[in-house]
Amino acid sequence: MITRLVDLWIRRSWRPDPAALAQWEGLRPAVVVTGGSEGLGFEIARQFARRGRDVVLVARRQEVLEAAASVIRREFSTVVLALPLDVTSPDAAQKLEAVLREHGFYADVLVNNAGMGLSGAYIDEPGERIAALVDLNTRAVSLLIRHFLPGMCVRGHGGVLNIASLGGYTPGPYQAAYYASKAYVISLTEAVAWEVRGRGVRVAVFAPGPISTEFHTRMGAESALYRWLIPAPGPSLMASSAVRWFEWGRTVITPGVVAPIAAIAMRLLPHPILVPIIGWLLKPRDLLRNAGRKSSGR
Ligand SMILES: NC(=O)c1ccc[n+]([C@@H]2O[C@H](COP(=O)([O-])OP(=O)(O)OC[C@H]3O[C@@H](n4cnc5c(N)ncnc54)[C@H](OP(=O)(O)O)[C@@H]3O)[C@@H](O)[C@H]2O)c1
């Protein structure tokens, strides 16, 4: 709330520059959601569509994407575009902008949601998987923001919602690269949000705990203790919280009651105590079992 008031104060004498705005003439504002074909991204897209916004879903698998777009179209009377694109491909941001223009849109809101995890010991992970994670979770996010945020600032409207994780508040043994990538996203968002304050745009990061999607199965984390011990709410509840607080202008969004407390605890606890606890929660139990077999000579 205070941030919003500071923003309005800084912006009190701002006037749009008609010459600069001409480049978007005839185009309509859209909400672009990367990874919008399923899980959290799909639910975030639904939340925006519910508010009457036209949405653009971006993901790689065309069939899943088209199916997701038709579900939202059936539910709400907004335009829903399905754009098959790998956001880590070279010039993904430029390609995305070109396709948006072709369809008569510009990115008013960008939701950087597409992400992947890796579960297991870092030294056992193939280098190319680590590179793929860094590319998707940090490089693509950074470049998409760099490409679309300047236009939002010129228009004095819209913004960026980045999806991080509570994991971004602590080192995460057995999901080391994933946790580190989300720390990057939180840090980048807070810094950029400060830089563009007073420009009429919202730059926010959503940092939830575990959510019940296919994400954990995809990275092979189902046997880790956190999957049993930490409740994972559905993506729809999480998405409604993310979009609501984004609209309210919050910069760091930790949903519910437990996540904000956990975030504070992770910031305050000394790492020699915190890191072993997180490692214990994240270690895949099949790894534990294999280690047990090795030590007993089986
Ligand atoms: N689930 C959780 O517990 C949890 C908790 C905290 C934070 N998060 C974060 O929330 C975000 C969404 O997670 P989720 O659970 O919804 O994941 P998910 O169910 O695995 O969905 C991932 C989405 O990203 C798309 N995607 C993956 N790679 C892509 C690429 N290179 N280019 C374009 N799209 C790509 C996928 O579609 P295609 O495969 O067809 O491309 C899919 O639509 C992630 O950033 C994740 O880190 C998740």
Short mmCIF file of C-alpha atoms and ligand atoms in Angstrom, two decimals:
data_model
loop_
_atom_site.label_atom_id
_atom_site.label_comp_id
_atom_site.label_asym_id
_atom_site.label_seq_id
_atom_site.Cartn_x
_atom_site.Cartn_y
_atom_site.Cartn_z
CA MET A 1 0.00 0.00 0.00
CA ILE A 2 2.81 2.41 0.97
CA THR A 3 4.64 1.49 -2.25
CA ARG A 4 1.50 2.31 -4.25
CA LEU A 5 1.17 5.71 -2.54
CA VAL A 6 4.87 6.49 -3.17
CA ASP A 7 4.32 5.45 -6.80
CA LEU A 8 1.33 7.73 -7.24
CA TRP A 9 3.24 10.63 -5.64
CA ILE A 10 6.28 10.20 -7.94
CA ARG A 11 3.96 9.92 -10.91
CA ARG A 12 1.78 12.91 -10.10
CA SER A 13 3.13 15.06 -12.97
CA TRP A 14 3.60 12.21 -15.51
CA ARG A 15 1.93 12.67 -18.91
CA PRO A 16 1.95 10.05 -21.71
CA ASP A 17 4.07 10.89 -24.76
CA PRO A 18 1.70 10.60 -27.76
CA ALA A 19 4.59 10.15 -30.24
CA ALA A 20 5.99 7.20 -28.29
CA LEU A 21 2.54 5.66 -27.86
CA ALA A 22 1.97 5.62 -31.65
CA GLN A 23 3.86 2.32 -32.02
CA TRP A 24 1.02 0.48 -30.21
CA GLU A 25 -1.80 2.25 -32.03
CA GLY A 26 -4.53 -0.15 -33.11
CA LEU A 27 -3.21 -2.94 -30.85
CA ARG A 28 -5.06 -4.32 -27.83
CA PRO A 29 -3.56 -5.03 -24.40
CA ALA A 30 -3.12 -8.69 -23.48
CA VAL A 31 -1.92 -10.67 -20.50
CA VAL A 32 0.86 -13.03 -21.63
CA VAL A 33 1.35 -16.10 -19.43
CA THR A 34 4.37 -18.31 -20.08
CA GLY A 35 3.74 -21.91 -19.09
CA GLY A 36 0.03 -21.06 -19.36
CA SER A 37 -1.04 -24.48 -20.63
CA GLU A 38 -1.28 -26.20 -17.25
CA GLY A 39 -0.65 -26.02 -13.51
CA LEU A 40 -0.27 -22.62 -11.91
CA GLY A 41 0.13 -20.74 -15.21
CA PHE A 42 -3.18 -22.04 -16.55
CA GLU A 43 -4.98 -20.97 -13.36
CA ILE A 44 -3.33 -17.52 -13.44
CA ALA A 45 -4.53 -17.11 -17.04
CA ARG A 46 -8.05 -18.11 -15.92
CA GLN A 47 -7.94 -15.50 -13.16
CA PHE A 48 -7.08 -12.76 -15.66
CA ALA A 49 -9.73 -13.99 -18.12
CA ARG A 50 -12.27 -13.92 -15.28
CA ARG A 51 -11.43 -10.21 -14.93
CA GLY A 52 -12.27 -9.70 -18.62
CA ARG A 53 -8.65 -9.56 -19.83
CA ASP A 54 -7.58 -11.06 -23.16
CA VAL A 55 -4.94 -13.70 -22.47
CA VAL A 56 -2.12 -15.26 -24.44
CA LEU A 57 -0.94 -18.70 -23.33
CA VAL A 58 2.64 -19.63 -24.17
CA ALA A 59 4.09 -23.15 -23.87
CA ARG A 60 5.82 -25.73 -26.07
CA ARG A 61 3.31 -28.57 -26.50
CA GLN A 62 0.68 -27.32 -28.95
CA GLU A 63 -2.06 -29.85 -28.17
CA VAL A 64 -2.00 -29.19 -24.42
CA LEU A 65 -1.89 -25.47 -25.13
CA GLU A 66 -4.89 -25.56 -27.49
CA ALA A 67 -6.89 -27.65 -25.02
CA ALA A 68 -6.14 -25.15 -22.22
CA ALA A 69 -7.11 -22.21 -24.43
CA SER A 70 -10.46 -23.80 -25.35
CA VAL A 71 -11.28 -24.44 -21.69
CA ILE A 72 -10.78 -20.74 -20.86
CA ARG A 73 -12.64 -19.61 -24.01
CA ARG A 74 -15.64 -21.75 -23.07
CA GLU A 75 -15.67 -20.31 -19.56
CA PHE A 76 -15.17 -16.59 -20.26
CA SER A 77 -16.00 -14.28 -23.14
CA THR A 78 -12.46 -13.02 -23.69
CA VAL A 79 -9.98 -13.64 -26.48
CA VAL A 80 -7.59 -16.49 -25.63
CA LEU A 81 -4.61 -17.09 -27.91
CA ALA A 82 -2.46 -20.20 -27.77
CA LEU A 83 1.14 -19.50 -28.84
CA PRO A 84 3.44 -22.51 -29.09
CA LEU A 85 6.92 -21.22 -28.22
CA ASP A 86 9.92 -22.39 -26.25
CA VAL A 87 10.78 -19.30 -24.19
CA THR A 88 14.42 -20.41 -24.00
CA SER A 89 14.81 -20.36 -27.80
CA PRO A 90 17.03 -17.62 -29.28
CA ASP A 91 15.13 -14.34 -29.71
CA ALA A 92 12.05 -15.80 -27.96
CA ALA A 93 11.01 -12.32 -26.74
CA GLN A 94 11.24 -10.81 -30.23
CA LYS A 95 9.34 -13.77 -31.72
CA LEU A 96 6.66 -13.43 -29.04
CA GLU A 97 6.26 -9.71 -29.70
CA ALA A 98 6.01 -10.31 -33.47
CA VAL A 99 3.29 -12.95 -33.08
CA LEU A 100 1.40 -10.75 -30.61
CA ARG A 101 1.44 -7.90 -33.17
CA GLU A 102 0.27 -10.23 -35.92
CA HIS A 103 -2.76 -11.03 -33.77
CA GLY A 104 -3.38 -7.36 -32.89
CA PHE A 105 -1.99 -7.44 -29.34
CA TYR A 106 0.78 -6.05 -27.19
CA ALA A 107 1.94 -7.38 -23.82
CA ASP A 108 0.32 -5.23 -21.15
CA VAL A 109 1.02 -7.79 -18.41
CA LEU A 110 3.73 -10.45 -18.61
CA VAL A 111 3.53 -13.43 -16.27
CA ASN A 112 6.87 -15.23 -16.18
CA ASN A 113 5.55 -18.53 -14.93
CA ALA A 114 7.20 -21.27 -17.03
CA GLY A 115 9.73 -23.05 -14.86
CA MET A 116 11.30 -26.44 -14.21
CA GLY A 117 12.87 -28.21 -11.25
CA LEU A 118 15.58 -30.81 -10.76
CA SER A 119 15.56 -33.21 -7.85
CA GLY A 120 18.60 -35.16 -6.70
CA ALA A 121 22.27 -34.63 -5.93
CA TYR A 122 23.74 -31.73 -7.90
CA ILE A 123 26.90 -33.65 -8.85
CA ASP A 124 24.81 -36.45 -10.38
CA GLU A 125 22.81 -34.11 -12.62
CA PRO A 126 23.84 -33.97 -16.31
CA GLY A 127 25.27 -30.55 -17.19
CA GLU A 128 22.75 -30.00 -19.97
CA ARG A 129 19.81 -30.42 -17.53
CA ILE A 130 21.33 -27.80 -15.24
CA ALA A 131 21.86 -25.51 -18.24
CA ALA A 132 18.24 -26.05 -19.31
CA LEU A 133 17.01 -25.09 -15.83
CA VAL A 134 19.18 -21.97 -15.65
CA ASP A 135 18.06 -21.01 -19.16
CA LEU A 136 14.36 -21.35 -18.39
CA ASN A 137 14.18 -20.18 -14.77
CA THR A 138 16.60 -17.25 -14.97
CA ARG A 139 17.86 -16.36 -18.48
CA ALA A 140 14.47 -16.44 -20.25
CA VAL A 141 12.80 -14.59 -17.37
CA SER A 142 15.49 -11.87 -17.38
CA LEU A 143 15.32 -11.35 -21.16
CA LEU A 144 11.52 -11.32 -21.35
CA ILE A 145 11.41 -8.64 -18.64
CA ARG A 146 14.12 -6.65 -20.42
CA HIS A 147 12.19 -6.83 -23.68
CA PHE A 148 8.66 -6.01 -22.51
CA LEU A 149 9.05 -3.81 -19.42
CA PRO A 150 10.39 -0.69 -21.22
CA GLY A 151 7.21 -0.52 -23.35
CA MET A 152 5.05 -0.87 -20.24
CA CYS A 153 6.94 2.04 -18.67
CA VAL A 154 6.37 4.21 -21.76
CA ARG A 155 2.65 3.38 -21.64
CA GLY A 156 2.60 3.85 -17.86
CA HIS A 157 0.48 0.74 -17.46
CA GLY A 158 0.58 -3.01 -16.84
CA GLY A 159 3.50 -4.88 -15.37
CA VAL A 160 5.36 -8.11 -14.77
CA LEU A 161 4.45 -10.91 -12.40
CA ASN A 162 7.35 -13.33 -11.90
CA ILE A 163 6.75 -16.73 -10.35
CA ALA A 164 9.46 -17.72 -7.88
CA SER A 165 9.06 -19.98 -4.86
CA LEU A 166 9.51 -20.01 -1.09
CA GLY A 167 12.58 -22.06 -2.03
CA GLY A 168 14.14 -18.79 -3.16
CA TYR A 169 14.66 -17.84 0.49
CA THR A 170 17.07 -20.66 1.31
CA PRO A 171 19.72 -22.88 -0.24
CA GLY A 172 18.03 -26.18 -1.17
CA PRO A 173 20.23 -29.29 -1.03
CA TYR A 174 18.91 -31.89 -3.54
CA GLN A 175 17.13 -29.13 -5.46
CA ALA A 176 20.18 -26.89 -5.42
CA ALA A 177 19.93 -25.34 -8.87
CA TYR A 178 16.16 -24.86 -8.61
CA TYR A 179 16.33 -23.07 -5.24
CA ALA A 180 19.22 -20.91 -6.44
CA SER A 181 17.30 -19.98 -9.61
CA LYS A 182 14.30 -18.84 -7.57
CA ALA A 183 16.55 -16.76 -5.28
CA TYR A 184 17.71 -15.01 -8.46
CA VAL A 185 14.12 -14.33 -9.52
CA ILE A 186 13.18 -12.83 -6.14
CA SER A 187 16.29 -10.64 -6.06
CA LEU A 188 15.91 -9.49 -9.68
CA THR A 189 12.24 -8.63 -9.20
CA GLU A 190 12.72 -6.60 -6.04
CA ALA A 191 15.58 -4.65 -7.57
CA VAL A 192 13.82 -3.93 -10.89
CA ALA A 193 10.58 -3.04 -9.07
CA TRP A 194 12.53 -0.39 -7.17
CA GLU A 195 14.16 0.95 -10.33
CA VAL A 196 10.81 1.44 -12.13
CA ARG A 197 8.85 2.82 -9.18
CA GLY A 198 6.71 5.77 -10.15
CA ARG A 199 6.41 4.64 -13.81
CA GLY A 200 2.87 3.32 -13.42
CA VAL A 201 3.84 -0.35 -13.75
CA ARG A 202 3.69 -3.19 -11.26
CA VAL A 203 6.66 -5.53 -10.94
CA ALA A 204 5.97 -8.34 -8.52
CA VAL A 205 7.17 -11.78 -7.53
CA PHE A 206 5.01 -14.62 -6.26
CA ALA A 207 6.77 -16.98 -3.84
CA PRO A 208 4.47 -19.85 -2.80
CA GLY A 209 5.28 -23.09 -1.00
CA PRO A 210 4.50 -26.43 -2.71
CA ILE A 211 1.46 -26.46 -5.00
CA SER A 212 -0.31 -29.55 -6.15
CA THR A 213 0.67 -29.78 -9.86
CA GLU A 214 2.63 -32.21 -12.05
CA PHE A 215 5.78 -30.19 -11.36
CA HIS A 216 7.07 -32.46 -8.56
CA THR A 217 6.52 -35.67 -10.52
CA ARG A 218 8.25 -34.12 -13.55
CA MET A 219 11.41 -33.46 -11.57
CA GLY A 220 11.26 -36.83 -9.75
CA ALA A 221 10.70 -35.39 -6.26
CA GLU A 222 7.63 -37.43 -5.27
CA SER A 223 9.58 -39.58 -2.81
CA ALA A 224 11.02 -36.60 -0.89
CA LEU A 225 9.71 -36.01 2.63
CA TYR A 226 8.39 -32.52 1.87
CA ARG A 227 5.80 -34.09 -0.42
CA TRP A 228 4.41 -35.96 2.60
CA LEU A 229 4.94 -33.39 5.34
CA ILE A 230 4.03 -30.07 3.71
CA PRO A 231 0.47 -29.61 2.46
CA ALA A 232 0.26 -28.51 -1.17
CA PRO A 233 -2.84 -26.44 -2.00
CA GLY A 234 -4.37 -26.49 -5.48
CA PRO A 235 -3.10 -24.13 -8.19
CA SER A 236 -6.45 -22.35 -8.47
CA LEU A 237 -6.31 -21.02 -4.89
CA MET A 238 -2.68 -19.96 -5.33
CA ALA A 239 -3.40 -18.24 -8.65
CA SER A 240 -6.24 -16.20 -7.20
CA SER A 241 -3.95 -14.99 -4.41
CA ALA A 242 -1.14 -14.15 -6.88
CA VAL A 243 -3.37 -12.12 -9.19
CA ARG A 244 -5.26 -10.38 -6.38
CA TRP A 245 -2.07 -9.15 -4.66
CA PHE A 246 -0.48 -8.27 -8.00
CA GLU A 247 -3.43 -6.01 -8.71
CA TRP A 248 -3.10 -4.47 -5.25
CA GLY A 249 0.48 -3.56 -6.12
CA ARG A 250 2.37 -5.79 -3.70
CA THR A 251 5.98 -6.44 -4.75
CA VAL A 252 6.68 -9.71 -2.92
CA ILE A 253 3.67 -11.99 -2.64
CA THR A 254 3.88 -14.90 -0.21
CA PRO A 255 0.36 -16.34 -0.12
CA GLY A 256 -1.68 -17.36 2.95
CA VAL A 257 -0.51 -17.39 6.55
CA VAL A 258 2.15 -20.11 6.66
CA ALA A 259 4.24 -18.98 3.66
CA PRO A 260 4.97 -15.44 4.98
CA ILE A 261 5.99 -16.90 8.37
CA ALA A 262 8.16 -19.52 6.66
CA ALA A 263 9.80 -16.80 4.53
CA ILE A 264 10.66 -14.75 7.63
CA ALA A 265 11.92 -17.86 9.46
CA MET A 266 14.14 -18.81 6.52
CA ARG A 267 15.59 -15.30 6.46
CA LEU A 268 16.30 -15.34 10.20
CA LEU A 269 17.50 -18.90 10.83
CA PRO A 270 21.29 -19.34 10.60
CA HIS A 271 22.20 -21.47 7.57
CA PRO A 272 24.04 -24.15 9.60
CA ILE A 273 20.61 -24.94 11.11
CA LEU A 274 18.37 -24.17 8.13
CA VAL A 275 20.27 -25.94 5.32
CA PRO A 276 20.33 -29.43 6.95
CA ILE A 277 16.58 -29.17 7.67
CA ILE A 278 15.83 -28.22 4.05
CA GLY A 279 18.15 -30.97 2.80
CA TRP A 280 16.32 -33.51 4.98
CA LEU A 281 12.98 -32.41 3.51
CA LEU A 282 14.16 -32.37 -0.11
CA LYS A 283 16.30 -35.52 -0.29
CA PRO A 284 14.53 -38.05 -2.52
CA ARG A 285 13.90 -41.15 -0.41
CA ASP A 286 15.00 -43.48 -3.21
CA LEU A 287 18.39 -41.79 -2.85
CA LEU A 288 18.29 -42.55 0.88
CA ARG A 289 17.36 -46.15 0.12
CA ASN A 290 20.16 -46.55 -2.44
CA ALA A 291 22.66 -45.07 0.02
CA GLY A 292 21.42 -47.60 2.64
CA ARG A 293 21.87 -50.46 0.15
CA LYS A 294 25.40 -49.34 -0.69
CA SER A 295 26.45 -49.08 2.96
CA SER A 296 25.01 -52.54 3.75
CA GLY A 297 26.80 -54.00 0.69
CA ARG A 298 23.52 -54.83 -1.17
N1 LIG B 1 4.25 -26.66 -8.22
C1 LIG B 1 4.85 -26.14 -7.15
O1 LIG B 1 4.89 -26.73 -6.04
C2 LIG B 1 5.49 -24.78 -7.24
C3 LIG B 1 5.83 -24.12 -6.05
C4 LIG B 1 6.43 -22.90 -6.11
C5 LIG B 1 6.70 -22.32 -7.34
N2 LIG B 1 6.38 -22.96 -8.48
C6 LIG B 1 6.67 -22.33 -9.77
O2 LIG B 1 5.47 -22.10 -10.48
C7 LIG B 1 5.71 -22.15 -11.88
C8 LIG B 1 4.72 -23.09 -12.53
O3 LIG B 1 4.84 -24.35 -11.91
P1 LIG B 1 3.78 -25.51 -12.18
O4 LIG B 1 3.77 -26.31 -10.95
O5 LIG B 1 2.53 -24.98 -12.72
O6 LIG B 1 4.59 -26.32 -13.32
P2 LIG B 1 4.07 -27.38 -14.38
O7 LIG B 1 2.75 -27.95 -13.97
O8 LIG B 1 5.23 -28.30 -14.61
O9 LIG B 1 3.83 -26.49 -15.71
C9 LIG B 1 4.92 -25.92 -16.37
C10 LIG B 1 4.42 -25.12 -17.56
O10 LIG B 1 5.55 -24.48 -18.17
C11 LIG B 1 5.57 -24.82 -19.56
N3 LIG B 1 6.96 -24.81 -20.00
C12 LIG B 1 7.98 -25.59 -19.55
N4 LIG B 1 9.11 -25.32 -20.21
C13 LIG B 1 8.81 -24.34 -21.09
C14 LIG B 1 9.56 -23.64 -22.08
N5 LIG B 1 10.85 -23.90 -22.28
N6 LIG B 1 8.94 -22.68 -22.82
C15 LIG B 1 7.62 -22.42 -22.65
N7 LIG B 1 6.86 -23.05 -21.72
C16 LIG B 1 7.45 -24.00 -20.97
C17 LIG B 1 4.90 -26.20 -19.63
O11 LIG B 1 4.36 -26.49 -20.89
P3 LIG B 1 5.24 -27.27 -22.02
O12 LIG B 1 5.94 -28.40 -21.32
O13 LIG B 1 4.25 -27.70 -23.04
O14 LIG B 1 6.20 -26.24 -22.56
C18 LIG B 1 3.76 -25.97 -18.62
O15 LIG B 1 2.74 -25.22 -19.22
C19 LIG B 1 7.17 -22.57 -12.04
O16 LIG B 1 7.97 -21.43 -12.27
C20 LIG B 1 7.54 -23.18 -10.69
O17 LIG B 1 8.89 -23.06 -10.41
C21 LIG B 1 5.75 -24.19 -8.48
#
